[in-house]
PDB file of N, CA, C and O in Angstrom:
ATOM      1  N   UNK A 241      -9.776   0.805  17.810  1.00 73.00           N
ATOM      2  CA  UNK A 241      -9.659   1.045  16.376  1.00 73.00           C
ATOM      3  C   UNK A 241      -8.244   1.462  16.001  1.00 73.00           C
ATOM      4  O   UNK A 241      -7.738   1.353  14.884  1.00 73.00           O
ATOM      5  N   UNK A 242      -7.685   1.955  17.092  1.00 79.00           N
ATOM      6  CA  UNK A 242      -6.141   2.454  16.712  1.00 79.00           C
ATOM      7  C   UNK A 242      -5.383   1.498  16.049  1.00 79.00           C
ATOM      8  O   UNK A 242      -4.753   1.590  14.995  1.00 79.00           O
ATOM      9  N   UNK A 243      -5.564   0.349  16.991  1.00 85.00           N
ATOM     10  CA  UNK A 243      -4.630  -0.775  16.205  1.00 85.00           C
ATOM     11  C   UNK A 243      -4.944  -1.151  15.704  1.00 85.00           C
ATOM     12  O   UNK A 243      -4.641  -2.326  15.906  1.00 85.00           O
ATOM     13  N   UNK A 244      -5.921  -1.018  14.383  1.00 93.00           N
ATOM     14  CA  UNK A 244      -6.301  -1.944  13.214  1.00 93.00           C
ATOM     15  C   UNK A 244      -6.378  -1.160  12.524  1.00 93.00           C
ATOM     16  O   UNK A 244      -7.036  -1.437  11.522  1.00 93.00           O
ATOM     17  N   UNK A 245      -5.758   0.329  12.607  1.00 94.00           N
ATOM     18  CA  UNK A 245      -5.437   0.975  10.968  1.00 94.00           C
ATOM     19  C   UNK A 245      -4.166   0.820  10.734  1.00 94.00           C
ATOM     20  O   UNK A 245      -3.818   1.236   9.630  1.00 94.00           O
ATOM     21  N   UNK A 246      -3.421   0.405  11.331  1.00 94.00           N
ATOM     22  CA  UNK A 246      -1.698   0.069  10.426  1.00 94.00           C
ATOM     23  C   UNK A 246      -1.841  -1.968   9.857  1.00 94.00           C
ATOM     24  O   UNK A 246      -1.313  -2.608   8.947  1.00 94.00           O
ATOM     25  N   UNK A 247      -2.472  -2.206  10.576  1.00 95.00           N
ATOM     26  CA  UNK A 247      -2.773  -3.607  10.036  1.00 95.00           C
ATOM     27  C   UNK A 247      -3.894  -3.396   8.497  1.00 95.00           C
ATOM     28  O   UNK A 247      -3.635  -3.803   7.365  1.00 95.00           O
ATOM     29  N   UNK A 248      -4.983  -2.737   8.892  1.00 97.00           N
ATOM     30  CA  UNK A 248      -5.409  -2.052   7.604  1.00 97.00           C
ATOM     31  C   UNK A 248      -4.702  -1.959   6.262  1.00 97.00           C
ATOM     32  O   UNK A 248      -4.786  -2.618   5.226  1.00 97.00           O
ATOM     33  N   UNK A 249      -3.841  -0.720   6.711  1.00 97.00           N
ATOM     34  CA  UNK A 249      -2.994  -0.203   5.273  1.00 97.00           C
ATOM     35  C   UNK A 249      -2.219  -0.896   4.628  1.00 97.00           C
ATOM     36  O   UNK A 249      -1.921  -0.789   3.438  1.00 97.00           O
ATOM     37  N   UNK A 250      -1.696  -1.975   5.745  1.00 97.00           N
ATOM     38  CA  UNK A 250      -0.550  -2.538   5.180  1.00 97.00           C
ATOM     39  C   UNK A 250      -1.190  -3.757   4.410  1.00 97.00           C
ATOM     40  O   UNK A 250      -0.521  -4.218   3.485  1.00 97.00           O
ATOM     41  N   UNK A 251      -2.940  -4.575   4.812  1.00 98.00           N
ATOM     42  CA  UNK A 251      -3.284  -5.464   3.964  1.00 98.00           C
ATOM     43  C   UNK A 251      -3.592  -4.488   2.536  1.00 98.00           C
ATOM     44  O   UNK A 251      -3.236  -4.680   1.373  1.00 98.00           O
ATOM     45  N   UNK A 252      -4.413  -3.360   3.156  1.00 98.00           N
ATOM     46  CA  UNK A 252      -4.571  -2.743   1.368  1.00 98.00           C
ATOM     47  C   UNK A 252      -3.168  -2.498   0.863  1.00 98.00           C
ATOM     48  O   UNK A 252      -3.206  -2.478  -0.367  1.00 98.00           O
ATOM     49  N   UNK A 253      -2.102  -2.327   1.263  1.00 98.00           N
ATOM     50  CA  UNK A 253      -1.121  -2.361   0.616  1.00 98.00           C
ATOM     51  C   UNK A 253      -0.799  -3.552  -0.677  1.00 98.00           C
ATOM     52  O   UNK A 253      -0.469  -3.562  -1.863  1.00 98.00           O
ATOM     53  N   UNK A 254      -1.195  -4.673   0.619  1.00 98.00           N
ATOM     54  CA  UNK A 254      -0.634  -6.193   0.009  1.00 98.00           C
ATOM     55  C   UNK A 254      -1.793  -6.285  -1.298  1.00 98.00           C
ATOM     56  O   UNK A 254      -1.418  -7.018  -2.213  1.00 98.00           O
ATOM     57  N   UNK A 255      -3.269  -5.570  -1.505  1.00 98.00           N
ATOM     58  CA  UNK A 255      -4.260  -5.808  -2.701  1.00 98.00           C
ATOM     59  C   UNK A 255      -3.716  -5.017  -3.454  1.00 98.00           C
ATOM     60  O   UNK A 255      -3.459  -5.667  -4.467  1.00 98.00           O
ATOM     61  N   UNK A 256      -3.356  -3.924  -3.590  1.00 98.00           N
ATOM     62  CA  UNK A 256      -2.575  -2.768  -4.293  1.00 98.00           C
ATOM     63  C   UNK A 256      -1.358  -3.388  -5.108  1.00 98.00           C
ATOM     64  O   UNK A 256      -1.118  -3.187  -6.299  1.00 98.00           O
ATOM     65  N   UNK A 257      -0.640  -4.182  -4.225  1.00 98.00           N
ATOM     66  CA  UNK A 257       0.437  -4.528  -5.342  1.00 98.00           C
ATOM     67  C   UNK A 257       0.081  -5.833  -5.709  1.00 98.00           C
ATOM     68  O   UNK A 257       1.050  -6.360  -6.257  1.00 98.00           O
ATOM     69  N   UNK A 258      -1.033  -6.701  -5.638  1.00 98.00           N
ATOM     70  CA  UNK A 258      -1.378  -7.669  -5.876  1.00 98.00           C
ATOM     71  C   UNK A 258      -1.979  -6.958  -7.329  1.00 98.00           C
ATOM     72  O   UNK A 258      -1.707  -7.694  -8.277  1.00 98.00           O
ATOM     73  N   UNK A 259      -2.415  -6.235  -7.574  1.00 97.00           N
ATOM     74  CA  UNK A 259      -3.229  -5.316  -8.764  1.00 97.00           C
ATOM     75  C   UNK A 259      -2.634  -4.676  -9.279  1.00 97.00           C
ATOM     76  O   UNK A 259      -3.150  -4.347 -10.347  1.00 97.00           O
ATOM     77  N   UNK A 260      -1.255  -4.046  -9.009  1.00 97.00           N
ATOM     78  CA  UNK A 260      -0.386  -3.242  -9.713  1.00 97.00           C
ATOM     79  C   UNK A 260       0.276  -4.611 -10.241  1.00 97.00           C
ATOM     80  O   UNK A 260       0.366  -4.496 -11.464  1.00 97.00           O
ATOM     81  N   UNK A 261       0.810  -5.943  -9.799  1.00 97.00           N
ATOM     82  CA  UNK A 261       1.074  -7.052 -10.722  1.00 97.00           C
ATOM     83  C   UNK A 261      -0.022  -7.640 -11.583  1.00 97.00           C
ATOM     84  O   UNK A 261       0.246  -8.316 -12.576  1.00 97.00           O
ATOM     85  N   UNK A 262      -0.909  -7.452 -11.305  1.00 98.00           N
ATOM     86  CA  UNK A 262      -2.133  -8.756 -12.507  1.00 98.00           C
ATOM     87  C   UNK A 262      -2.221  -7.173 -13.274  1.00 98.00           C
ATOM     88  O   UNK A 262      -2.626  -7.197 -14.436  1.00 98.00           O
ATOM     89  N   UNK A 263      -1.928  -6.050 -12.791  1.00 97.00           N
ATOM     90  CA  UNK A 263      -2.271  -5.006 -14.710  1.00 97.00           C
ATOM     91  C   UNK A 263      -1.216  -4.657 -15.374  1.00 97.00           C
ATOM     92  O   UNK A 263      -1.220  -3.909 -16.351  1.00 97.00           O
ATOM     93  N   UNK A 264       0.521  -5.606 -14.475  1.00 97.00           N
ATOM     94  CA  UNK A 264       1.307  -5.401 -15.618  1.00 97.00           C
ATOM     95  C   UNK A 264       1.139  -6.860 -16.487  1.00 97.00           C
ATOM     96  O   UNK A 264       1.393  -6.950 -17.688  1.00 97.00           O
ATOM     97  N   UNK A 265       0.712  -7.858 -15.728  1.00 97.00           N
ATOM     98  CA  UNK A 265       0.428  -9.112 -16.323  1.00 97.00           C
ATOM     99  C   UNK A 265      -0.109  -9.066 -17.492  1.00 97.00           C
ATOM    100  O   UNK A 265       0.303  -9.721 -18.450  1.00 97.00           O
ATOM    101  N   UNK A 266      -1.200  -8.188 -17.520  1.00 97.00           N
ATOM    102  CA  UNK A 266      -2.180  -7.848 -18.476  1.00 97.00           C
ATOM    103  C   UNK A 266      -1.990  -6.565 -19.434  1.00 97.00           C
ATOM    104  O   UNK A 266      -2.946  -6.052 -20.015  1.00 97.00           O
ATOM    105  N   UNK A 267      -1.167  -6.272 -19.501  1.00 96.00           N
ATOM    106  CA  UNK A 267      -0.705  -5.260 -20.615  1.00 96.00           C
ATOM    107  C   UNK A 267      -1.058  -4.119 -20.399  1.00 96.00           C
ATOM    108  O   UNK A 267      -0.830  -3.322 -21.308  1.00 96.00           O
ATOM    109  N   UNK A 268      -1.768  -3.570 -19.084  1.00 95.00           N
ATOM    110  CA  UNK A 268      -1.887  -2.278 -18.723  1.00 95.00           C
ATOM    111  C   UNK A 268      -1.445  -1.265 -19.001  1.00 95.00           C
ATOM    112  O   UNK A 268      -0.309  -1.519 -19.400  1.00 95.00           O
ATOM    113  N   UNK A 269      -1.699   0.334 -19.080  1.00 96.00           N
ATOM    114  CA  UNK A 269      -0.650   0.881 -19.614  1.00 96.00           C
ATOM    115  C   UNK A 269       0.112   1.402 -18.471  1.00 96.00           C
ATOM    116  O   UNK A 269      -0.294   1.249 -17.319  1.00 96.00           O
ATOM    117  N   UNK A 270       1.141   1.977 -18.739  1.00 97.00           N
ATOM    118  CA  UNK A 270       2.480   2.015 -17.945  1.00 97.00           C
ATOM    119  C   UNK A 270       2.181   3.281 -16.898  1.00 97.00           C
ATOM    120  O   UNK A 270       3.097   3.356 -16.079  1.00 97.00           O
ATOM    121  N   UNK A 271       1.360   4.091 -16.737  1.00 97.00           N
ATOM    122  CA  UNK A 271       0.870   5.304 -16.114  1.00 97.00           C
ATOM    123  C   UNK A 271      -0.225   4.755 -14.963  1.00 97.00           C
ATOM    124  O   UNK A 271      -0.251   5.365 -13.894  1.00 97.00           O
ATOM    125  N   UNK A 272      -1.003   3.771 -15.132  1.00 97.00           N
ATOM    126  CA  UNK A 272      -1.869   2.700 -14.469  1.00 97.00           C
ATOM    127  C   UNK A 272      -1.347   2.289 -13.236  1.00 97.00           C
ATOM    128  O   UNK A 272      -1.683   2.387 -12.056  1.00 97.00           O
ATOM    129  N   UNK A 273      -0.245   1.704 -13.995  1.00 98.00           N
ATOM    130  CA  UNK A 273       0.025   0.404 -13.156  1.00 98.00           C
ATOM    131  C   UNK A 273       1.229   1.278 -12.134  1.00 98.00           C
ATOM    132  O   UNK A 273       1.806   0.640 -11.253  1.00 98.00           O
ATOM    133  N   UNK A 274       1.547   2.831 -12.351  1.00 98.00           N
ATOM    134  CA  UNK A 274       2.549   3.059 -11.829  1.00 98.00           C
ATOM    135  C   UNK A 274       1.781   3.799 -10.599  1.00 98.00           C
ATOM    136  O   UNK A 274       2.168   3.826  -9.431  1.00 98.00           O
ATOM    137  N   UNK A 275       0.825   4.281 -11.032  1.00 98.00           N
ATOM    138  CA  UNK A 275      -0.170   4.993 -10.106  1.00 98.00           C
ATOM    139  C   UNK A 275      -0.917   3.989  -8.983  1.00 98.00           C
ATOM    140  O   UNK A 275      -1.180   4.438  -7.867  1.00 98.00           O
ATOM    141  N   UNK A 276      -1.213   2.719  -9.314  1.00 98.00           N
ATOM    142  CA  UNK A 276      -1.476   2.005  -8.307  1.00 98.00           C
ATOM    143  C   UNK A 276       0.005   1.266  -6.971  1.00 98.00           C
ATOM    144  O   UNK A 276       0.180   1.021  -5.777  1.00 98.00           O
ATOM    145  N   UNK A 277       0.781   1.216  -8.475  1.00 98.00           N
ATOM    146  CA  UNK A 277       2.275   0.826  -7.445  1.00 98.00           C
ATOM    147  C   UNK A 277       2.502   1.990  -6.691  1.00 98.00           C
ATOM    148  O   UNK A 277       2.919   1.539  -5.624  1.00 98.00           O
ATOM    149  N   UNK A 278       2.476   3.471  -6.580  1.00 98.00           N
ATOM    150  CA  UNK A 278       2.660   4.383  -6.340  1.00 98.00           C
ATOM    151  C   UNK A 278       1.847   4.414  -4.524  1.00 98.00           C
ATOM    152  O   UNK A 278       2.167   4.563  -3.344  1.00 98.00           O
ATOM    153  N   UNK A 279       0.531   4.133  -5.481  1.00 98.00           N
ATOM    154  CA  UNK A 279      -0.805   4.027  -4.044  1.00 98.00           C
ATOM    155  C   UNK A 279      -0.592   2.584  -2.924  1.00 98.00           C
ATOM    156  O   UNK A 279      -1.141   2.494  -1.825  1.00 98.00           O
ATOM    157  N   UNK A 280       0.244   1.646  -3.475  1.00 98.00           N
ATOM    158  CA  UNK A 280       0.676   0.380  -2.875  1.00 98.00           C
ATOM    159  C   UNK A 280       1.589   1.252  -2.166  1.00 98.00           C
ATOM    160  O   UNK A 280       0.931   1.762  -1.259  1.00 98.00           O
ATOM    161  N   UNK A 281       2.581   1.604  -2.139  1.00 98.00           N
ATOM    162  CA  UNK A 281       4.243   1.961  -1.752  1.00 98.00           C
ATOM    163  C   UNK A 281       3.386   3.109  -0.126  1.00 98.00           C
ATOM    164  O   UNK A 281       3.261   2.841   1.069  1.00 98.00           O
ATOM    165  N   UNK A 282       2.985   4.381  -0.982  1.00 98.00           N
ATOM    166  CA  UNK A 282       2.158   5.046   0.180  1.00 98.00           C
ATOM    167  C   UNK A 282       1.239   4.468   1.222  1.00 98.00           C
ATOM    168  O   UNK A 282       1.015   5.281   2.119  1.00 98.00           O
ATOM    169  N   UNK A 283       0.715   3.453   1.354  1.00 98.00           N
ATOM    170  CA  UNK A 283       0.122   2.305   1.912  1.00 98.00           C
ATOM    171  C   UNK A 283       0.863   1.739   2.987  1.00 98.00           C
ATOM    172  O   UNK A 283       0.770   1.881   4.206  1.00 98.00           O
ATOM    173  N   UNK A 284       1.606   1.075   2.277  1.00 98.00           N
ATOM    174  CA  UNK A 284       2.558   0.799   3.756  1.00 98.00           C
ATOM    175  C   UNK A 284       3.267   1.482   4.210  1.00 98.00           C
ATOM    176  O   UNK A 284       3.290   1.498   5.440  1.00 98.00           O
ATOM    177  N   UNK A 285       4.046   2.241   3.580  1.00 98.00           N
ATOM    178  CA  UNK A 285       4.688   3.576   4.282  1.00 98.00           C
ATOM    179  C   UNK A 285       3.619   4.344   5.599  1.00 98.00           C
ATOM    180  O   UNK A 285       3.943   5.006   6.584  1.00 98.00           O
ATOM    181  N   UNK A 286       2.627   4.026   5.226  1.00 96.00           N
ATOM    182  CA  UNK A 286       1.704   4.727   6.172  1.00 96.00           C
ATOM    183  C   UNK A 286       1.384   3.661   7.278  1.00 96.00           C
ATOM    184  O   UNK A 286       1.082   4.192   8.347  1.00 96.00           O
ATOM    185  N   UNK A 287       1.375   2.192   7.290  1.00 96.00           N
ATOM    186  CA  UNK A 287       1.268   1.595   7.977  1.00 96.00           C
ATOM    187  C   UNK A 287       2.316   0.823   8.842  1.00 96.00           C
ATOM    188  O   UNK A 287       2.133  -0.045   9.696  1.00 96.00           O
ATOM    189  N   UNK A 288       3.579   1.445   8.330  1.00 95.00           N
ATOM    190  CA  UNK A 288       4.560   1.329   8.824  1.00 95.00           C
ATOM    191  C   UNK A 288       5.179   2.222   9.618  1.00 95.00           C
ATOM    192  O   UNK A 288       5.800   1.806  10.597  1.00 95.00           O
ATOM    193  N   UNK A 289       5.111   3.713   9.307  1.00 94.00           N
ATOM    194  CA  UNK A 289       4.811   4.699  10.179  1.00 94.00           C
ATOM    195  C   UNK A 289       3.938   4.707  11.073  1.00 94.00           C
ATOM    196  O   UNK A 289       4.423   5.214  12.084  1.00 94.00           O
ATOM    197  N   UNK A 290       2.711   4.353  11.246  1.00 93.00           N
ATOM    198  CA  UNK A 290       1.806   4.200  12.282  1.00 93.00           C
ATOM    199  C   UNK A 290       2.221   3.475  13.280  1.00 93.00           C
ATOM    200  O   UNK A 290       1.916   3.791  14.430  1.00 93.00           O
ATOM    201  N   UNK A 291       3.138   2.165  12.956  1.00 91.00           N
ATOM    202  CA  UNK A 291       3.657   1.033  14.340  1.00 91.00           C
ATOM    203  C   UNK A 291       4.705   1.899  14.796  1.00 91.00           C
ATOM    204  O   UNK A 291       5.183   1.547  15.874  1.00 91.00           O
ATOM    205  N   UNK A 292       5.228   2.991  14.254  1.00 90.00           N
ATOM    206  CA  UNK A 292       6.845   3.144  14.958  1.00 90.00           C
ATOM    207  C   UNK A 292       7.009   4.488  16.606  1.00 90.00           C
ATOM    208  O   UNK A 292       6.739   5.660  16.866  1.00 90.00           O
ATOM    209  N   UNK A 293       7.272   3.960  16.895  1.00 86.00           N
ATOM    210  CA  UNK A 293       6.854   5.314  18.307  1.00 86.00           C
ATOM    211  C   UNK A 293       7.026   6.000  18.641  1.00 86.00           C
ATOM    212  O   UNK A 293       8.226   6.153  18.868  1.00 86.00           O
ATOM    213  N   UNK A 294       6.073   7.178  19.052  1.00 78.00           N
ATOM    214  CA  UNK A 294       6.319   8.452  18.690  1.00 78.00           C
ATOM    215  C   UNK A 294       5.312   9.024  20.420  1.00 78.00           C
ATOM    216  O   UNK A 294       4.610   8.343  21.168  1.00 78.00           O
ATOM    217  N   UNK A 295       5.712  10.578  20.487  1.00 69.00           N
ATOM    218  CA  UNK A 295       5.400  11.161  21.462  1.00 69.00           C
ATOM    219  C   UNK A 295       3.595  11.325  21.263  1.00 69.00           C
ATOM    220  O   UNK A 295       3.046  12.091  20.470  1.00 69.00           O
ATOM    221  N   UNK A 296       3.154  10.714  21.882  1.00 64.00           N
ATOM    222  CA  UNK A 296       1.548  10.158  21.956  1.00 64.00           C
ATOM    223  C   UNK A 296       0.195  10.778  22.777  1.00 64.00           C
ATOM    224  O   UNK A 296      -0.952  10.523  23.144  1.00 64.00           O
ATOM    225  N   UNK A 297       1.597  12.114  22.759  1.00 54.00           N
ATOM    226  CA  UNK A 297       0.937  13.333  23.610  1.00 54.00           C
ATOM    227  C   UNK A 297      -0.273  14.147  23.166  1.00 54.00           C
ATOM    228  O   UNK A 297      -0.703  15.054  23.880  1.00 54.00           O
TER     229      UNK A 297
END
């Protein structure tokens, strides 16, 4: 399971900003769409941190 939570975050990443674009598409309001871009950005940051290597002690 280890290795399929940074592959995880980083696809919910990719739905996150797929949805933070179709609700600026759609006239969303600007607090929305910043809060999901916000939850996109933390997403991969987290799944990008997870691949990088660290003392596993």
């Amino acid at each position: 399971m280890g290795a399929a939570i940074p592959i995880l975050l980083l696809a919910l990443a990719g739905i996150l900003v797929g949805g933070a674009w179709s609700m600026y598409r759609q006239g969303a309001g600007r607090g929305a769409v910043a809060l999901v871009a916000v939850l996109a950005l933390l997403a991969a940051a987290g799944g990008v941190l997870w691949l990088l290597p660290g003392d596993s002690s």
